[in-house]
Amino acid sequence: EAKWQAFVEATPDATRTIGGVFRFDTDKQPNVWVRFAARYLKAQPDTRMLLVGGGRLLEGAQELARELGIADRILFTDRSNRVPFWMSKMDVFLLLLRFEGLPNVLIEAQYMGVRVVTTPAGGAPECLIEGTTGHVLECCEKPCLDNIVRCAKDLADKSSDTELFAEDGPGRRFLDENFSVPRMLANFVRCAARPLVEEELQAAALRAA
């Protein structure tokens, strides 16, 4: 709380916060994230950036922020076990994956009421409603910075609308219908049971023969 409050006081003109939560490693493209931040701040200077996570590329990302002259507009928290607290401060969540399975952090951000921008890595496109709860970028390896800026600004402009993720809002319904614990358990049981049913049917066919 003290770290966040100090950052808020150091950026009193900021009206929006764009953030990310990831391990600072090559597959998360932290330097691309920082370059996006510089491009976005040039167009929207009344913004602050928030990056949560640690890793071997953290110091390099911090150095790049200094080189680009935006170090005072980005808060690097390093590793944190208070991720929900940091997410609650974000208006837009940005994830620049090169490859991934199903990125739970995109689901978690939306459950926190935050719209998301992501590359199309792995199952990321399945985690959002395109154009409503977020945007999927055109590629993973070299996403266009101008397009990331456009997508992030579109969602930032909508961030004051909290009905999307309200209890009966379309964003919340989408999450509950696809990623709630009961739904995931039901899907798992259905998938696990299917081979057993097929085996029983095959056995019955053999007995009938």
PDB file of C-alpha atoms in Angstrom:
ATOM      1  CA  GLU A   1       0.000   0.000   0.000  1.00  0.00           C
ATOM      2  CA  ALA A   2       2.805   2.404   0.860  1.00  0.00           C
ATOM      3  CA  LYS A   3       4.629   1.581  -2.388  1.00  0.00           C
ATOM      4  CA  TRP A   4       1.479   2.209  -4.413  1.00  0.00           C
ATOM      5  CA  GLN A   5       0.624   5.417  -2.593  1.00  0.00           C
ATOM      6  CA  ALA A   6       4.128   6.780  -3.180  1.00  0.00           C
ATOM      7  CA  PHE A   7       3.782   6.004  -6.901  1.00  0.00           C
ATOM      8  CA  VAL A   8       0.376   7.701  -7.066  1.00  0.00           C
ATOM      9  CA  GLU A   9       1.802  10.806  -5.410  1.00  0.00           C
ATOM     10  CA  ALA A  10       4.696  10.792  -7.885  1.00  0.00           C
ATOM     11  CA  THR A  11       2.267  10.610 -10.856  1.00  0.00           C
ATOM     12  CA  PRO A  12      -0.573  12.930  -9.771  1.00  0.00           C
ATOM     13  CA  ASP A  13      -1.646  13.704 -13.343  1.00  0.00           C
ATOM     14  CA  ALA A  14      -2.339  10.045 -14.204  1.00  0.00           C
ATOM     15  CA  THR A  15      -5.993   9.145 -14.789  1.00  0.00           C
ATOM     16  CA  ARG A  16      -5.479   5.560 -15.988  1.00  0.00           C
ATOM     17  CA  THR A  17      -3.193   2.671 -15.060  1.00  0.00           C
ATOM     18  CA  ILE A  18      -2.077  -0.006 -17.508  1.00  0.00           C
ATOM     19  CA  GLY A  19      -0.418  -3.024 -15.976  1.00  0.00           C
ATOM     20  CA  GLY A  20       0.878  -6.532 -16.371  1.00  0.00           C
ATOM     21  CA  VAL A  21       1.726  -9.536 -14.221  1.00  0.00           C
ATOM     22  CA  PHE A  22       4.337 -11.931 -15.552  1.00  0.00           C
ATOM     23  CA  ARG A  23       7.736 -13.504 -15.080  1.00  0.00           C
ATOM     24  CA  PHE A  24      10.448 -11.326 -16.618  1.00  0.00           C
ATOM     25  CA  ASP A  25      11.730 -13.861 -19.129  1.00  0.00           C
ATOM     26  CA  THR A  26      12.034 -14.087 -22.901  1.00  0.00           C
ATOM     27  CA  ASP A  27       8.685 -15.801 -23.457  1.00  0.00           C
ATOM     28  CA  LYS A  28       6.890 -12.856 -21.785  1.00  0.00           C
ATOM     29  CA  GLN A  29       8.700 -10.177 -23.861  1.00  0.00           C
ATOM     30  CA  PRO A  30       9.193  -7.607 -21.074  1.00  0.00           C
ATOM     31  CA  ASN A  31      11.259  -5.280 -23.271  1.00  0.00           C
ATOM     32  CA  VAL A  32       8.453  -5.141 -25.837  1.00  0.00           C
ATOM     33  CA  TRP A  33       6.133  -4.264 -22.951  1.00  0.00           C
ATOM     34  CA  VAL A  34       8.393  -1.373 -21.912  1.00  0.00           C
ATOM     35  CA  ARG A  35       8.642  -0.131 -25.502  1.00  0.00           C
ATOM     36  CA  PHE A  36       4.857  -0.223 -25.700  1.00  0.00           C
ATOM     37  CA  ALA A  37       4.738   1.845 -22.509  1.00  0.00           C
ATOM     38  CA  ALA A  38       6.985   4.495 -24.051  1.00  0.00           C
ATOM     39  CA  ARG A  39       4.847   4.616 -27.210  1.00  0.00           C
ATOM     40  CA  TYR A  40       1.627   4.800 -25.204  1.00  0.00           C
ATOM     41  CA  LEU A  41       2.894   7.499 -22.850  1.00  0.00           C
ATOM     42  CA  LYS A  42       3.913   9.623 -25.806  1.00  0.00           C
ATOM     43  CA  ALA A  43       0.295   9.605 -26.998  1.00  0.00           C
ATOM     44  CA  GLN A  44      -1.368   9.473 -23.573  1.00  0.00           C
ATOM     45  CA  PRO A  45       0.930  11.128 -21.014  1.00  0.00           C
ATOM     46  CA  ASP A  46      -1.768  11.091 -18.316  1.00  0.00           C
ATOM     47  CA  THR A  47      -1.120   7.382 -17.712  1.00  0.00           C
ATOM     48  CA  ARG A  48       0.924   5.355 -15.261  1.00  0.00           C
ATOM     49  CA  MET A  49       2.303   1.848 -15.857  1.00  0.00           C
ATOM     50  CA  LEU A  50       2.471  -0.994 -13.347  1.00  0.00           C
ATOM     51  CA  LEU A  51       4.516  -4.176 -13.802  1.00  0.00           C
ATOM     52  CA  VAL A  52       4.327  -6.990 -11.261  1.00  0.00           C
ATOM     53  CA  GLY A  53       6.837  -9.823 -11.301  1.00  0.00           C
ATOM     54  CA  GLY A  54      10.485 -10.702 -11.103  1.00  0.00           C
ATOM     55  CA  GLY A  55      12.976 -12.662 -13.128  1.00  0.00           C
ATOM     56  CA  ARG A  56      16.306 -12.551 -14.897  1.00  0.00           C
ATOM     57  CA  LEU A  57      15.226  -9.825 -17.345  1.00  0.00           C
ATOM     58  CA  LEU A  58      13.829  -7.434 -14.728  1.00  0.00           C
ATOM     59  CA  GLU A  59      16.958  -5.313 -14.414  1.00  0.00           C
ATOM     60  CA  GLY A  60      17.245  -5.054 -18.190  1.00  0.00           C
ATOM     61  CA  ALA A  61      13.643  -3.869 -18.452  1.00  0.00           C
ATOM     62  CA  GLN A  62      14.237  -1.272 -15.764  1.00  0.00           C
ATOM     63  CA  GLU A  63      17.347  -0.058 -17.595  1.00  0.00           C
ATOM     64  CA  LEU A  64      15.391   0.180 -20.854  1.00  0.00           C
ATOM     65  CA  ALA A  65      12.740   2.262 -19.096  1.00  0.00           C
ATOM     66  CA  ARG A  66      15.461   4.641 -17.938  1.00  0.00           C
ATOM     67  CA  GLU A  67      16.928   4.840 -21.450  1.00  0.00           C
ATOM     68  CA  LEU A  68      13.507   5.647 -22.884  1.00  0.00           C
ATOM     69  CA  GLY A  69      12.930   8.325 -20.259  1.00  0.00           C
ATOM     70  CA  ILE A  70       9.849   6.726 -18.709  1.00  0.00           C
ATOM     71  CA  ALA A  71      11.253   5.224 -15.507  1.00  0.00           C
ATOM     72  CA  ASP A  72       9.263   7.690 -13.419  1.00  0.00           C
ATOM     73  CA  ARG A  73       6.006   6.511 -15.041  1.00  0.00           C
ATOM     74  CA  ILE A  74       6.485   2.746 -14.441  1.00  0.00           C
ATOM     75  CA  LEU A  75       6.306   1.028 -11.081  1.00  0.00           C
ATOM     76  CA  PHE A  76       8.220  -2.264 -11.077  1.00  0.00           C
ATOM     77  CA  THR A  77       7.044  -4.134  -7.982  1.00  0.00           C
ATOM     78  CA  ASP A  78       9.363  -7.170  -8.421  1.00  0.00           C
ATOM     79  CA  ARG A  79       7.963 -10.476  -7.140  1.00  0.00           C
ATOM     80  CA  SER A  80       4.798 -10.092  -5.089  1.00  0.00           C
ATOM     81  CA  ASN A  81       2.338 -12.359  -3.286  1.00  0.00           C
ATOM     82  CA  ARG A  82      -0.261  -9.560  -3.376  1.00  0.00           C
ATOM     83  CA  VAL A  83      -1.235  -9.870  -7.027  1.00  0.00           C
ATOM     84  CA  PRO A  84      -4.977  -9.195  -6.454  1.00  0.00           C
ATOM     85  CA  PHE A  85      -4.060  -5.901  -4.771  1.00  0.00           C
ATOM     86  CA  TRP A  86      -2.011  -4.791  -7.767  1.00  0.00           C
ATOM     87  CA  MET A  87      -4.617  -5.956 -10.275  1.00  0.00           C
ATOM     88  CA  SER A  88      -7.238  -3.896  -8.458  1.00  0.00           C
ATOM     89  CA  LYS A  89      -5.242  -0.774  -9.361  1.00  0.00           C
ATOM     90  CA  MET A  90      -5.237  -1.501 -13.115  1.00  0.00           C
ATOM     91  CA  ASP A  91      -7.644  -0.207 -15.746  1.00  0.00           C
ATOM     92  CA  VAL A  92      -6.177  -2.351 -18.536  1.00  0.00           C
ATOM     93  CA  PHE A  93      -4.115  -5.549 -18.323  1.00  0.00           C
ATOM     94  CA  LEU A  94      -1.551  -6.272 -21.051  1.00  0.00           C
ATOM     95  CA  LEU A  95       0.135  -9.634 -21.645  1.00  0.00           C
ATOM     96  CA  LEU A  96       2.653 -10.124 -24.477  1.00  0.00           C
ATOM     97  CA  LEU A  97       3.200 -13.882 -24.549  1.00  0.00           C
ATOM     98  CA  ARG A  98       5.260 -15.659 -27.195  1.00  0.00           C
ATOM     99  CA  PHE A  99       3.847 -19.080 -26.256  1.00  0.00           C
ATOM    100  CA  GLU A 100       1.555 -20.336 -23.503  1.00  0.00           C
ATOM    101  CA  GLY A 101      -0.977 -22.967 -22.527  1.00  0.00           C
ATOM    102  CA  LEU A 102      -4.082 -21.396 -21.039  1.00  0.00           C
ATOM    103  CA  PRO A 103      -2.987 -18.118 -19.370  1.00  0.00           C
ATOM    104  CA  ASN A 104      -4.890 -18.106 -16.088  1.00  0.00           C
ATOM    105  CA  VAL A 105      -3.727 -14.562 -15.378  1.00  0.00           C
ATOM    106  CA  LEU A 106      -6.018 -13.259 -18.146  1.00  0.00           C
ATOM    107  CA  ILE A 107      -8.983 -14.945 -16.478  1.00  0.00           C
ATOM    108  CA  GLU A 108      -7.944 -13.642 -13.062  1.00  0.00           C
ATOM    109  CA  ALA A 109      -7.600 -10.072 -14.332  1.00  0.00           C
ATOM    110  CA  GLN A 110     -11.116 -10.146 -15.777  1.00  0.00           C
ATOM    111  CA  TYR A 111     -12.519 -11.585 -12.554  1.00  0.00           C
ATOM    112  CA  MET A 112     -10.944  -8.506 -10.931  1.00  0.00           C
ATOM    113  CA  GLY A 113     -12.935  -6.355 -13.361  1.00  0.00           C
ATOM    114  CA  VAL A 114     -10.017  -5.482 -15.644  1.00  0.00           C
ATOM    115  CA  ARG A 115     -10.193  -5.605 -19.442  1.00  0.00           C
ATOM    116  CA  VAL A 116      -7.278  -7.357 -21.153  1.00  0.00           C
ATOM    117  CA  VAL A 117      -5.043  -7.139 -24.227  1.00  0.00           C
ATOM    118  CA  THR A 118      -3.065 -10.232 -25.211  1.00  0.00           C
ATOM    119  CA  THR A 119      -1.119 -11.866 -27.984  1.00  0.00           C
ATOM    120  CA  PRO A 120      -2.808 -14.942 -29.535  1.00  0.00           C
ATOM    121  CA  ALA A 121      -0.469 -17.400 -27.800  1.00  0.00           C
ATOM    122  CA  GLY A 122      -1.909 -20.808 -26.944  1.00  0.00           C
ATOM    123  CA  GLY A 123      -5.381 -20.594 -25.425  1.00  0.00           C
ATOM    124  CA  ALA A 124      -5.277 -16.839 -24.800  1.00  0.00           C
ATOM    125  CA  PRO A 125      -8.002 -16.017 -27.372  1.00  0.00           C
ATOM    126  CA  GLU A 126     -10.348 -18.403 -25.528  1.00  0.00           C
ATOM    127  CA  CYS A 127     -10.038 -16.326 -22.342  1.00  0.00           C
ATOM    128  CA  LEU A 128     -11.909 -13.222 -23.486  1.00  0.00           C
ATOM    129  CA  ILE A 129     -14.733 -11.830 -25.585  1.00  0.00           C
ATOM    130  CA  GLU A 130     -13.000 -10.041 -28.443  1.00  0.00           C
ATOM    131  CA  GLY A 131     -13.935  -6.362 -28.565  1.00  0.00           C
ATOM    132  CA  THR A 132     -15.866  -6.578 -25.306  1.00  0.00           C
ATOM    133  CA  THR A 133     -13.736  -7.847 -22.433  1.00  0.00           C
ATOM    134  CA  GLY A 134     -10.494  -7.472 -24.343  1.00  0.00           C
ATOM    135  CA  HIS A 135      -8.533  -7.560 -27.569  1.00  0.00           C
ATOM    136  CA  VAL A 136      -6.325 -10.238 -29.148  1.00  0.00           C
ATOM    137  CA  LEU A 137      -3.321  -8.859 -31.036  1.00  0.00           C
ATOM    138  CA  GLU A 138      -2.327  -9.936 -34.540  1.00  0.00           C
ATOM    139  CA  CYS A 139       0.724 -12.047 -33.669  1.00  0.00           C
ATOM    140  CA  CYS A 140       2.948 -13.278 -30.859  1.00  0.00           C
ATOM    141  CA  GLU A 141       6.521 -12.712 -31.978  1.00  0.00           C
ATOM    142  CA  LYS A 142       6.384  -9.135 -33.285  1.00  0.00           C
ATOM    143  CA  PRO A 143       3.155  -7.445 -32.252  1.00  0.00           C
ATOM    144  CA  CYS A 144       2.753  -3.964 -33.727  1.00  0.00           C
ATOM    145  CA  LEU A 145       3.313  -1.341 -31.030  1.00  0.00           C
ATOM    146  CA  ASP A 146       0.849   1.050 -32.631  1.00  0.00           C
ATOM    147  CA  ASN A 147      -1.821  -1.648 -32.605  1.00  0.00           C
ATOM    148  CA  ILE A 148      -1.139  -2.446 -28.948  1.00  0.00           C
ATOM    149  CA  VAL A 149      -1.507   1.255 -28.166  1.00  0.00           C
ATOM    150  CA  ARG A 150      -4.782   1.411 -30.083  1.00  0.00           C
ATOM    151  CA  CYS A 151      -6.202  -1.648 -28.321  1.00  0.00           C
ATOM    152  CA  ALA A 152      -5.092  -0.508 -24.878  1.00  0.00           C
ATOM    153  CA  LYS A 153      -6.518   2.979 -25.357  1.00  0.00           C
ATOM    154  CA  ASP A 154      -9.841   1.559 -26.540  1.00  0.00           C
ATOM    155  CA  LEU A 155     -10.155  -0.473 -23.345  1.00  0.00           C
ATOM    156  CA  ALA A 156      -8.862   2.325 -21.110  1.00  0.00           C
ATOM    157  CA  ASP A 157     -11.581   4.608 -22.468  1.00  0.00           C
ATOM    158  CA  LYS A 158     -14.177   1.996 -21.451  1.00  0.00           C
ATOM    159  CA  SER A 159     -12.734   1.207 -18.023  1.00  0.00           C
ATOM    160  CA  SER A 160     -15.192   3.414 -16.142  1.00  0.00           C
ATOM    161  CA  ASP A 161     -18.024   1.104 -17.256  1.00  0.00           C
ATOM    162  CA  THR A 162     -18.118  -1.397 -14.402  1.00  0.00           C
ATOM    163  CA  GLU A 163     -21.326  -3.149 -15.504  1.00  0.00           C
ATOM    164  CA  LEU A 164     -19.397  -5.463 -17.844  1.00  0.00           C
ATOM    165  CA  PHE A 165     -17.995  -7.537 -14.975  1.00  0.00           C
ATOM    166  CA  ALA A 166     -20.841  -6.996 -12.528  1.00  0.00           C
ATOM    167  CA  GLU A 167     -22.486 -10.127 -11.105  1.00  0.00           C
ATOM    168  CA  ASP A 168     -24.915 -10.476 -14.020  1.00  0.00           C
ATOM    169  CA  GLY A 169     -22.864  -8.593 -16.615  1.00  0.00           C
ATOM    170  CA  PRO A 170     -21.889 -10.260 -19.915  1.00  0.00           C
ATOM    171  CA  GLY A 171     -18.212 -10.395 -18.992  1.00  0.00           C
ATOM    172  CA  ARG A 172     -18.889 -12.115 -15.685  1.00  0.00           C
ATOM    173  CA  ARG A 173     -21.327 -14.559 -17.284  1.00  0.00           C
ATOM    174  CA  PHE A 174     -18.706 -15.470 -19.880  1.00  0.00           C
ATOM    175  CA  LEU A 175     -16.132 -16.165 -17.166  1.00  0.00           C
ATOM    176  CA  ASP A 176     -18.508 -18.196 -15.002  1.00  0.00           C
ATOM    177  CA  GLU A 177     -19.798 -20.239 -17.934  1.00  0.00           C
ATOM    178  CA  ASN A 178     -16.299 -21.135 -19.099  1.00  0.00           C
ATOM    179  CA  PHE A 179     -13.853 -20.867 -16.210  1.00  0.00           C
ATOM    180  CA  SER A 180     -15.646 -21.166 -12.882  1.00  0.00           C
ATOM    181  CA  VAL A 181     -14.467 -24.037 -10.679  1.00  0.00           C
ATOM    182  CA  PRO A 182     -17.760 -25.994 -11.022  1.00  0.00           C
ATOM    183  CA  ARG A 183     -17.676 -25.659 -14.812  1.00  0.00           C
ATOM    184  CA  MET A 184     -14.022 -26.737 -15.050  1.00  0.00           C
ATOM    185  CA  LEU A 185     -14.679 -29.723 -12.780  1.00  0.00           C
ATOM    186  CA  ALA A 186     -17.677 -30.731 -14.872  1.00  0.00           C
ATOM    187  CA  ASN A 187     -15.627 -30.496 -18.057  1.00  0.00           C
ATOM    188  CA  PHE A 188     -12.841 -32.558 -16.505  1.00  0.00           C
ATOM    189  CA  VAL A 189     -15.239 -35.284 -15.353  1.00  0.00           C
ATOM    190  CA  ARG A 190     -16.900 -35.386 -18.790  1.00  0.00           C
ATOM    191  CA  CYS A 191     -13.546 -35.711 -20.561  1.00  0.00           C
ATOM    192  CA  ALA A 192     -12.300 -38.334 -18.108  1.00  0.00           C
ATOM    193  CA  ALA A 193     -15.518 -40.348 -18.324  1.00  0.00           C
ATOM    194  CA  ARG A 194     -15.670 -40.459 -22.127  1.00  0.00           C
ATOM    195  CA  PRO A 195     -12.981 -43.171 -22.577  1.00  0.00           C
ATOM    196  CA  LEU A 196     -14.680 -45.273 -19.892  1.00  0.00           C
ATOM    197  CA  VAL A 197     -18.025 -45.049 -21.681  1.00  0.00           C
ATOM    198  CA  GLU A 198     -16.405 -45.961 -24.991  1.00  0.00           C
ATOM    199  CA  GLU A 199     -14.730 -48.981 -23.390  1.00  0.00           C
ATOM    200  CA  GLU A 200     -18.047 -50.127 -21.927  1.00  0.00           C
ATOM    201  CA  LEU A 201     -19.737 -49.788 -25.315  1.00  0.00           C
ATOM    202  CA  GLN A 202     -16.988 -51.763 -27.004  1.00  0.00           C
ATOM    203  CA  ALA A 203     -17.217 -54.477 -24.338  1.00  0.00           C
ATOM    204  CA  ALA A 204     -21.001 -54.642 -24.754  1.00  0.00           C
ATOM    205  CA  ALA A 205     -20.596 -54.965 -28.519  1.00  0.00           C
ATOM    206  CA  LEU A 206     -18.154 -57.835 -28.083  1.00  0.00           C
ATOM    207  CA  ARG A 207     -20.479 -59.621 -25.674  1.00  0.00           C
ATOM    208  CA  ALA A 208     -23.382 -59.168 -28.090  1.00  0.00           C
ATOM    209  CA  ALA A 209     -21.260 -60.613 -30.920  1.00  0.00           C
TER     210      ALA A 209
END
